[in-house]
Coordinates of C-alpha atoms in Angstrom, one line a residue:
X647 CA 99.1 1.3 41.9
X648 CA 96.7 3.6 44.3
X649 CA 97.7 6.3 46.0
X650 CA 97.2 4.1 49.3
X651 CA 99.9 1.8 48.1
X652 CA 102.0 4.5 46.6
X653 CA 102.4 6.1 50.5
X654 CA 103.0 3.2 52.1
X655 CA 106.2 2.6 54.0
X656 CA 109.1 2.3 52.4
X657 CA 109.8 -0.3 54.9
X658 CA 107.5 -2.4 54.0
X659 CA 107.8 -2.4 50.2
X660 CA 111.1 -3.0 50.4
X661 CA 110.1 -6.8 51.7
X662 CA 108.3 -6.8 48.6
X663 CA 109.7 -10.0 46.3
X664 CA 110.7 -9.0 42.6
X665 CA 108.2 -11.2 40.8
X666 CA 105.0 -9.3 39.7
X667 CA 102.5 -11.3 40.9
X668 CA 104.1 -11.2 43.9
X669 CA 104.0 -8.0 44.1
X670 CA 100.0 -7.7 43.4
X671 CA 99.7 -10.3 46.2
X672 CA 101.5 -7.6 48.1
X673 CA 99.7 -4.8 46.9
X674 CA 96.1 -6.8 48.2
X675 CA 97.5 -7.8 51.6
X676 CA 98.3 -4.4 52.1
X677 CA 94.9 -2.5 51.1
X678 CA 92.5 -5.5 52.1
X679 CA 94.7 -6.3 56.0
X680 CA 97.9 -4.9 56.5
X681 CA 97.5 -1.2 55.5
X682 CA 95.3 -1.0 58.5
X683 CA 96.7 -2.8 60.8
X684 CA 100.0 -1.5 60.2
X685 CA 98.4 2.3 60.7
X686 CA 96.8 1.4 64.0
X687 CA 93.1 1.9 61.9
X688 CA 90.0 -0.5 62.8
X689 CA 87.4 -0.9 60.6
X690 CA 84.2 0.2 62.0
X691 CA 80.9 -1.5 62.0
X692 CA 80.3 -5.0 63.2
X693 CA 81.6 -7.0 59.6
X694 CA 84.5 -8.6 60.2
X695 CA 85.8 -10.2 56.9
X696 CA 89.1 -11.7 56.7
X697 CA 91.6 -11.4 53.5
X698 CA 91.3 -14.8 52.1
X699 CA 86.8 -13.9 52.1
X700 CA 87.5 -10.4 50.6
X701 CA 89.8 -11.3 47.8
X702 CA 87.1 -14.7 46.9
X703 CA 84.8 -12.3 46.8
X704 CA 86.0 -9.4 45.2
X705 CA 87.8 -11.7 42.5
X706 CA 84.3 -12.9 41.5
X707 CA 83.1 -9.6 40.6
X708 CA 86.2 -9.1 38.8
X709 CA 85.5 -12.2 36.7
X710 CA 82.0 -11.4 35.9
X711 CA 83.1 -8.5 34.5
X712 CA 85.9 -9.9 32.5
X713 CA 83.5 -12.5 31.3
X714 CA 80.6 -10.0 30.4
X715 CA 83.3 -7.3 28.7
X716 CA 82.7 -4.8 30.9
X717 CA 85.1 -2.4 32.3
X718 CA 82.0 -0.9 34.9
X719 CA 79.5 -3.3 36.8
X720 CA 75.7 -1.9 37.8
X721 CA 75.4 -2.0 41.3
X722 CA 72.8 -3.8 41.3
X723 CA 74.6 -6.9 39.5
X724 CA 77.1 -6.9 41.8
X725 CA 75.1 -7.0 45.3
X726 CA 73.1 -10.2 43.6
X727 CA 76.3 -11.6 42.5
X728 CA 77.5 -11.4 46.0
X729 CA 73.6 -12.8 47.4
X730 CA 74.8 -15.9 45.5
X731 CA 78.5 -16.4 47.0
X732 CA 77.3 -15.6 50.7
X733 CA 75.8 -19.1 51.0
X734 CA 79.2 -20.2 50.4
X735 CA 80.8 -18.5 53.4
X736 CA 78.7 -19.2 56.5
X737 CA 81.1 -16.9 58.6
X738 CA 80.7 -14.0 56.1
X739 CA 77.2 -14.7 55.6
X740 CA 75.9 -14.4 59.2
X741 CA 77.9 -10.8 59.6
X742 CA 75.0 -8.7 56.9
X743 CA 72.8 -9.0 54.0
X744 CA 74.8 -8.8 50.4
X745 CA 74.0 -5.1 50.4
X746 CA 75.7 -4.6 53.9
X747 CA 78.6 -6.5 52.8
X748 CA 78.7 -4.6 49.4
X749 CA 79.0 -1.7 51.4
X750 CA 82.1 -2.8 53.2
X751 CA 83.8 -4.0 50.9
X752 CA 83.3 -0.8 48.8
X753 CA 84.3 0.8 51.6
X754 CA 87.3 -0.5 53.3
X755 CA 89.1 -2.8 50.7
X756 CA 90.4 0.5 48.5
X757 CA 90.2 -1.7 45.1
X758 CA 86.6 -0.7 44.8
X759 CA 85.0 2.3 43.9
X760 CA 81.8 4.0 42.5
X761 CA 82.1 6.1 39.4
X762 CA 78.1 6.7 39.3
X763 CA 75.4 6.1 42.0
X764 CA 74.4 3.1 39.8
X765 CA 77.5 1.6 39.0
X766 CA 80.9 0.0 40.1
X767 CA 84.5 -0.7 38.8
X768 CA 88.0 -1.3 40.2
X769 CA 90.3 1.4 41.3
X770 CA 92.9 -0.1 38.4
X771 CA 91.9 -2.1 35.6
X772 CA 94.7 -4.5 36.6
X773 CA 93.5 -5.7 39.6
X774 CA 90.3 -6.6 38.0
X775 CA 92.5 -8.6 35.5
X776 CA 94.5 -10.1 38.3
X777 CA 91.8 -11.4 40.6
X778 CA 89.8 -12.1 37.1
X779 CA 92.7 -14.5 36.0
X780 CA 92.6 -16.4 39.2
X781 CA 88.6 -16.7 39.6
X782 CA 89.6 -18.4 36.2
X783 CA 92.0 -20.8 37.5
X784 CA 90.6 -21.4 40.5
X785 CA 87.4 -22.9 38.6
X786 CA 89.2 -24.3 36.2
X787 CA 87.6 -22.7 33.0
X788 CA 90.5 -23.3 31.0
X789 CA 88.5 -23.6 27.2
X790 CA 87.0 -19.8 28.5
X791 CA 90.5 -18.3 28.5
X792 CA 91.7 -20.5 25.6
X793 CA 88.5 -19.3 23.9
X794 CA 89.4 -15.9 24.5
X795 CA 93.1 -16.1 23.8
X796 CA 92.7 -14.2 20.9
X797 CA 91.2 -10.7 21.6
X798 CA 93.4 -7.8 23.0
X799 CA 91.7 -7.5 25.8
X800 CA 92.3 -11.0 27.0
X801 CA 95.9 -10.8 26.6
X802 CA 96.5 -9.5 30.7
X803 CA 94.3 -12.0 31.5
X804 CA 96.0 -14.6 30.1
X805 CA 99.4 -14.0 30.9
X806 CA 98.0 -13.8 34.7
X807 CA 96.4 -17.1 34.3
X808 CA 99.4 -18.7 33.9
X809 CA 101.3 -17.3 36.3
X810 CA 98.1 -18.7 38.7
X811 CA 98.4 -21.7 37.5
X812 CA 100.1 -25.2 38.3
X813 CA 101.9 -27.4 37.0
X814 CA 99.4 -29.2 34.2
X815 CA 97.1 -26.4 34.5
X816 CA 99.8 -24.3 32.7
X817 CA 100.4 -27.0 30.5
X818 CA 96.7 -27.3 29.3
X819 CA 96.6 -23.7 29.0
X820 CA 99.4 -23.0 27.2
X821 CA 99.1 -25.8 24.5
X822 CA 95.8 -24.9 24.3
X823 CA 96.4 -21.6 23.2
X824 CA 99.2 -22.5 20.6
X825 CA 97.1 -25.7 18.8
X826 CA 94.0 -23.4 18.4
X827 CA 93.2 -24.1 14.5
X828 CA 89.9 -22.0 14.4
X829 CA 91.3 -18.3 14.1
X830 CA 92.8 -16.4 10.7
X831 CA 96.8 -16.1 10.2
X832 CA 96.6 -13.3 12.2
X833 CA 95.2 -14.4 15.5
X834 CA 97.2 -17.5 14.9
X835 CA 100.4 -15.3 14.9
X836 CA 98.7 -13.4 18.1
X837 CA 97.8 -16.9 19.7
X838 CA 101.6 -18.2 19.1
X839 CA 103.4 -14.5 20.3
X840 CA 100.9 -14.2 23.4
X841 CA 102.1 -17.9 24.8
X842 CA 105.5 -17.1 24.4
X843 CA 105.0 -13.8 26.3
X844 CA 104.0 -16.0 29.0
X845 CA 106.9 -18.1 29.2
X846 CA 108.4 -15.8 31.6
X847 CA 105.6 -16.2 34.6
X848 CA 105.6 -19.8 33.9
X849 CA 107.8 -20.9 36.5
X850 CA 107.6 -24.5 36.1
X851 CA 106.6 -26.2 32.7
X852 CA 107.5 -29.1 30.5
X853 CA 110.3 -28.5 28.8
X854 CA 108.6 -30.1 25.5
X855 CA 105.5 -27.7 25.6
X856 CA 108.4 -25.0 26.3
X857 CA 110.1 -25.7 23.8
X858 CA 107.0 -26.0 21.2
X859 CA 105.8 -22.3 22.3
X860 CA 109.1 -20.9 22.1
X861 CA 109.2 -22.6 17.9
X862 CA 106.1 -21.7 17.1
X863 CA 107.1 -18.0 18.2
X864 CA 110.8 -17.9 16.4
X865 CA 108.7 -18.4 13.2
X866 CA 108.2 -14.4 13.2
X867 CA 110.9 -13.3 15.9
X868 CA 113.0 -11.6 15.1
X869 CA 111.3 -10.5 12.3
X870 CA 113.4 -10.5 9.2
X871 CA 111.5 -9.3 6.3
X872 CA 109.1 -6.7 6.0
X873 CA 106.1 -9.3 5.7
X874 CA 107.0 -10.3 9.4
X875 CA 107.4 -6.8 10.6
X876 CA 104.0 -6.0 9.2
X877 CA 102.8 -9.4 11.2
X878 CA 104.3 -8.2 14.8
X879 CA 102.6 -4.9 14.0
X880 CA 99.3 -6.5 13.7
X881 CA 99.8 -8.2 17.1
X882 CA 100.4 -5.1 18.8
X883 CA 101.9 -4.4 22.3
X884 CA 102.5 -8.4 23.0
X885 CA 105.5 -8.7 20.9
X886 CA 107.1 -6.2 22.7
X887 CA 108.2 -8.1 25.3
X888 CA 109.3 -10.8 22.7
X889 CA 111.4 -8.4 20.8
X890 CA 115.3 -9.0 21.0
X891 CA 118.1 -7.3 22.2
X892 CA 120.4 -5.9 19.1
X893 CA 122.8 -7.8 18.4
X894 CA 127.0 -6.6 18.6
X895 CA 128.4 -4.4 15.6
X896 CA 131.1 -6.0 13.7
X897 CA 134.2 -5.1 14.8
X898 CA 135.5 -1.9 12.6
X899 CA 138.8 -4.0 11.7
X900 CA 136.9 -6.7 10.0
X901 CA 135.4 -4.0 7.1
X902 CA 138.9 -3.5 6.1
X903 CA 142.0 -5.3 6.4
X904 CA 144.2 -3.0 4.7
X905 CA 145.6 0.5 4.3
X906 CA 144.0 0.8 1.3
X907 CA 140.6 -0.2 2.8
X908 CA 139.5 -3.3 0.8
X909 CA 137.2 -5.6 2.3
X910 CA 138.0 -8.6 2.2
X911 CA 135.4 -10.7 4.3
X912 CA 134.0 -13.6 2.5
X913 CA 130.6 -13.6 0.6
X914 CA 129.4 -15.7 3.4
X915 CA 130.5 -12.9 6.3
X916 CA 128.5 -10.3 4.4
X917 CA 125.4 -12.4 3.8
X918 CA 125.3 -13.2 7.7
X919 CA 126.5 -9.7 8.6
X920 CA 123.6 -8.3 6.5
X921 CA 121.2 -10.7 8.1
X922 CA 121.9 -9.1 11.3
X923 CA 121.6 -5.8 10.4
X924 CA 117.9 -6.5 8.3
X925 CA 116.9 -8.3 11.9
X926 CA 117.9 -5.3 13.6
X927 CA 116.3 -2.9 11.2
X928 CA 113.0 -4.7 10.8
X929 CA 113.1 -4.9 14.9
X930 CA 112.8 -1.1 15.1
X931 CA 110.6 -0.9 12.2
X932 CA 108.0 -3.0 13.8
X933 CA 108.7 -1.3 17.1
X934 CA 108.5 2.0 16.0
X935 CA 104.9 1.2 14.9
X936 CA 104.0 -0.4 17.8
X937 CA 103.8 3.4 19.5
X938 CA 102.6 2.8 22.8
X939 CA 105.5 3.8 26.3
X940 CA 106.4 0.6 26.4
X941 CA 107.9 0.4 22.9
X942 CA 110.5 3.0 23.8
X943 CA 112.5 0.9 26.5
X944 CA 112.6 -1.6 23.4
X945 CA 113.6 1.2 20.9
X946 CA 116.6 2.7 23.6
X947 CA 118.3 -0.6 22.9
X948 CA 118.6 0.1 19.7
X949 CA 119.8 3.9 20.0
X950 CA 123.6 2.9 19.8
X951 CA 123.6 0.7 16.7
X952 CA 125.5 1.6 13.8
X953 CA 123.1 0.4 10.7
X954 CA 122.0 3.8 8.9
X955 CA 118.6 2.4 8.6
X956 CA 118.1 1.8 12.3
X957 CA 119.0 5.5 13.0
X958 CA 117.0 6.4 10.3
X959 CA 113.8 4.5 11.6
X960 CA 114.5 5.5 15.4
X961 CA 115.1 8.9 14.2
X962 CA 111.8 9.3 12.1
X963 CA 109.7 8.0 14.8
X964 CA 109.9 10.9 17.5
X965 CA 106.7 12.3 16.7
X966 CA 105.0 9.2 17.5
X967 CA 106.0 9.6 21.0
X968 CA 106.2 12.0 23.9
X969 CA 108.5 14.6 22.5
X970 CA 110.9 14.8 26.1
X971 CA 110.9 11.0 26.8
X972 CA 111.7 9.9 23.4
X973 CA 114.3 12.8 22.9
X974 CA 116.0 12.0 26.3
X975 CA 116.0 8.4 26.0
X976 CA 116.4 7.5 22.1
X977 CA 117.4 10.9 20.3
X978 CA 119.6 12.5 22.1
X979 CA 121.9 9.7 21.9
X980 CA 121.9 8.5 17.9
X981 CA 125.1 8.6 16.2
X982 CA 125.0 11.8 14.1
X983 CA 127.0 10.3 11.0
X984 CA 125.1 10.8 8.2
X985 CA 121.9 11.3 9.8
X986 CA 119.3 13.9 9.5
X987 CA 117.0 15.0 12.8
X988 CA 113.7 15.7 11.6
X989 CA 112.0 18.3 13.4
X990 CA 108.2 18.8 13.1
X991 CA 107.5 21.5 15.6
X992 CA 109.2 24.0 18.0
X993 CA 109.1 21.3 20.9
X994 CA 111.0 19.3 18.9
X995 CA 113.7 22.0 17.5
X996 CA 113.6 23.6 21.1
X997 CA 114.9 19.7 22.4
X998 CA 117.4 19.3 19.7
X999 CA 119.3 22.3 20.4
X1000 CA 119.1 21.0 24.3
X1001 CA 120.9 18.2 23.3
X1002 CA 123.7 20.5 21.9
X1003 CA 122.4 21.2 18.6
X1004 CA 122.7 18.7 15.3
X1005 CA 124.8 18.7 12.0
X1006 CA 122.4 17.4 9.9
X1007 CA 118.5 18.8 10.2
X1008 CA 115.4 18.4 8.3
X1009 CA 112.4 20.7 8.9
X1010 CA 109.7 18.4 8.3
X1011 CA 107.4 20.9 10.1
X1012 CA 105.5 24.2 9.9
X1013 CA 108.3 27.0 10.5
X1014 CA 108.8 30.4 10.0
X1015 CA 112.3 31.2 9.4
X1016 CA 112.6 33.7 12.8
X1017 CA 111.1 30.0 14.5
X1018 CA 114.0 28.0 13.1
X1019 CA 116.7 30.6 13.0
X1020 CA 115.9 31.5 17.0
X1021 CA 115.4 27.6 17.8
X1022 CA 118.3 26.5 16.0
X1023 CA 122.1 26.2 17.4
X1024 CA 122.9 28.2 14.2
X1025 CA 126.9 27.4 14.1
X1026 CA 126.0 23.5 14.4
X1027 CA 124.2 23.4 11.0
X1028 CA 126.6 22.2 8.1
X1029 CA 123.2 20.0 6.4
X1030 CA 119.6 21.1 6.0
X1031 CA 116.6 19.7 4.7
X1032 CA 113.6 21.7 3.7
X1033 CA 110.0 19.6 2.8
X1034 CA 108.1 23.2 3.1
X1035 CA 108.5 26.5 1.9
X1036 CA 109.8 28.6 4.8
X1037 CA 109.9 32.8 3.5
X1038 CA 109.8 34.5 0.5
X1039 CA 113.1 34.6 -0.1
X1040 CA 116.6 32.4 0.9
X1041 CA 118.4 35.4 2.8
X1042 CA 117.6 33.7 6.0
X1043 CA 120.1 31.2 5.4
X1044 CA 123.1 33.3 5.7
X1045 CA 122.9 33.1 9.6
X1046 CA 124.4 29.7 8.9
X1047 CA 128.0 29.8 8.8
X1048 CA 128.8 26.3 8.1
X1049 CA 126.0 25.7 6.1
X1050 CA 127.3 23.3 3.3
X1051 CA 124.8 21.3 1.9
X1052 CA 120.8 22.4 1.3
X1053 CA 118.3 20.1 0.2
X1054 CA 114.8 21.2 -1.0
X1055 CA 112.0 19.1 -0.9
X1056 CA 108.7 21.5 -2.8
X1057 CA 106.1 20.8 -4.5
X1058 CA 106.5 24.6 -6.6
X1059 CA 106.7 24.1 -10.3
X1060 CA 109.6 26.9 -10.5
X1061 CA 112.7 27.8 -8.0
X1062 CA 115.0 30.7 -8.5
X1063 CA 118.5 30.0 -7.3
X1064 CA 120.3 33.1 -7.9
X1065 CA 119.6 34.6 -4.1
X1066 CA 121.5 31.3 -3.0
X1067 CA 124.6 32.8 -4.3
X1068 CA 124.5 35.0 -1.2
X1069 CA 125.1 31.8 1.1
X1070 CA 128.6 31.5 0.6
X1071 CA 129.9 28.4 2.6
X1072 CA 127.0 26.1 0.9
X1073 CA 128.4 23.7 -1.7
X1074 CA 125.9 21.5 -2.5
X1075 CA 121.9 22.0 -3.5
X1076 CA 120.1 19.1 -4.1
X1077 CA 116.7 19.4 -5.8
X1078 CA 113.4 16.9 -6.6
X1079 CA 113.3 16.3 -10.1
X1080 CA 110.8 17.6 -12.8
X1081 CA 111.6 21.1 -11.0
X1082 CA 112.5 23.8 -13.4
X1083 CA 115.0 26.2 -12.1
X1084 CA 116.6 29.3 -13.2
X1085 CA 119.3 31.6 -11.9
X1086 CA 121.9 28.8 -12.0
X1087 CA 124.8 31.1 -14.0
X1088 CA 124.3 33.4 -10.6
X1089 CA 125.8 30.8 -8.8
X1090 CA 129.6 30.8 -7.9
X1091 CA 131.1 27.5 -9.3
X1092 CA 132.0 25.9 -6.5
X1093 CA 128.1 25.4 -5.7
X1094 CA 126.7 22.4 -7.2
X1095 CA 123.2 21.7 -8.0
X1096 CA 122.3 17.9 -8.4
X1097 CA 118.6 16.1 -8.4
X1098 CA 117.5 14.0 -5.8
X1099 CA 117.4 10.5 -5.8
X1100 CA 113.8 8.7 -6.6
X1101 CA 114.7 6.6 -2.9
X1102 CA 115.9 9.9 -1.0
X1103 CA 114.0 10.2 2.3

């Protein structure tokens, strides 16, 4: 949104309706009509252009431009393109040459601007996709957009096409895009994800083609094996919108129905209990890879569910995001049980301990041990991981008072475990295997020393 619209009123946005495209309708009333009228501001000159001229002719810049793959427009281009539309629109027409009303609408219709003396682009690359999308309509170049389903940077384009659209426009469109039989697996699986993405600005449809998009899509949503997980990952953003919402723990009561604590669902509860946990889990693994802002609203709805491999995945994805926003909205609220919180750098650590400090860490970064030991909430750590060598020696780790268990991750032929003896709360030290040790009869005997497991992450 521009800075114009962004100050408007509060007034009047609050008439604005909830639907998007509404909303851009809005938007254009306001910065082509209403945003001066409403100020008291007249345009000067002698061009007088209403809104339903400006957008016809701004939206067929924005579709040469879509059509060409260009994200900038030579001035040049765009005063003859405008030549050839005036003929079109008499009363627009007898108001200036194309030049003068390039000028205006460069001017005065704030979605326009000039990056270079030579060139020209939209203020926002969605309202070049917007009015784009209904140029399309509007002429009815249907087999274009089908044609063009496939590429990424049709996808905006298309979803705004059929919210454009009527009745058995949307209908050609839409089937169009799903029985497309000259692209690979992969665009196919694009072409299948993209229409269903567009269900929700298809107001009205046939409830056949409706239901066709929507099978064609459940194919690969929610993904339930790696293979498919891999698939939506290829896609990219689209699926995002597609991806579901998890789906209710079991109840704790059904694990166990005894004191004892032996579970006694059927072989048939398990299988479909375990088939929506891999759903969920292959969810946020596709998600997680998919590492754009608008995969974490999709990976928050996952932040309170119980499967160890969710929180694992959620967990090991932080540095693919913004450190704050992922940590406020995903981190800070994982269920600690069992769980280590990777930290890769200090902004990391420094949010971690913001959150009120974690059980279970692993130092996945570059430390010091003055970095950890001063970022750390130092009476919170009963677990820590270690994938790098942080000192020259293992003194460090007596600031820890409830450190119990210490896992070391190196890639040193040699480790000497005797200084560990002067940890005294740790129990447990777990080890990569092929590692030679010595030192071992300095150890107290209630500190044991195990190898870790070939699947250990």
């Amino acid at each position: 949104m521009t800075r114009t619209a962004r100050n408007s009123s509060w007034a009047y946005w609050s008439l604005i309706p909830a639907a998007w495209w509404a909303i851009y309708d809005a938007a254009l009333s306001m910065l082509l009509f209403r945003r001066d009228r409403e100020r008291g501001v007249y345009k000067p000159g002698s061009i007088r252009i209403g809104e339903a001229h400006h957008i016809q002719l701004i939206q067929k810049l924005a579709y040469w431009m879509i059509r060409n793959g260009r994200s900038e427009m030579d001035r040049a281009d765009a005063v003859n393109l405008l030549a050839q539309a005036l003929p079109t629109m008499p009363k627009v027409a007898e108001q200036g040459t194309a030049e003068e009303i390039y000028r205006h609408l460069l001017i005065r219709s704030g979605l326009l601007r000039e990056p270079s003396v030579q060139s020209m682009d939209f203020i926002h690359r969605t309202f070049q996709d917007y009015l784009g999308a209904k140029a399309a309509v509007e002429g009815l170049d249907f087999d274009f957009l089908i044609a063009n389903a496939h590429l990424d940077q049709w996808e905006d384009v298309i979803r705004m096409a059929v919210a454009h659209s009527r009745l058995t426009e949307r209908t050609r469109l839409l089937t169009g895009i799903i029985r497309r039989d000259n692209v690979t697996a992969h665009g196919m699986n694009r072409l299948h994800l993209l229409a269903a993405a567009c269900l929700e600005h298809a107001t009205e449809l046939d409830p056949e083609v409706r239901a066709e998009v929507q099978q064609r899509a459940s194919a690969l949503i929610p993904p339930r094996t790696a293979d498919q997980a891999r698939a939506l990952i290829e896609v990219g953003p689209v699926v995002l919108d597609l991806l579901p919402y998890p789906p209710e723990a079991p109840p704790v009561e059904k694990w166990s129905s005894d004191e004892r604590g032996i579970d006694e669902r059927s072989d048939e509860e398990k299988a479909a209990e375990q088939r929506v946990a891999d759903e969920a889990y292959f969810t946020v693994f596709a998600a997680t890879r998919i590492a754009t802002d608008a995969a974490i609203d999709v990976l928050a709805r996952y932040r309170g569910y119980h499967d160890l491999r969710v929180r694992n995945e959620l967990v090991r994805a932080w540095s693919r995001f913004d450190t704050n926003i992922y940590g406020q909205e995903v981190i800070a609220h994982l269920g600690q049980e069992r769980l280590y919180f990777p930290v890769s750098n200090p902004a990391e650590l420094q949010a971690i301990s913001s959150f009120g400090g974690r059980a279970w860490i692993k130092i996945a970064g570059d430390f010091t041990a003055v970095e950890f030991l001063n970022g750390c909430r130092q009476a919170q750590l009963t677990h820590l991981w270690l994938t790098s060598d942080i000192g020259d020696s293992w003194r460090w780790l007596r600031e820890f008072p409830h450190l119990r268990s210490l896992t070391i991750e190196t890639s040193l032929p040699h480790l000497d475990m005797a200084p560990l003896a002067l940890v005294p709360p740790l129990r447990t030290i777990t080890l990569p295997r092929g590692v030679a040790v010595s030192g071992m009869d300095s150890l107290p005997s209630y500190m044991e020393v195990v190898r870790m497991r070939h699947d250990a992450e």
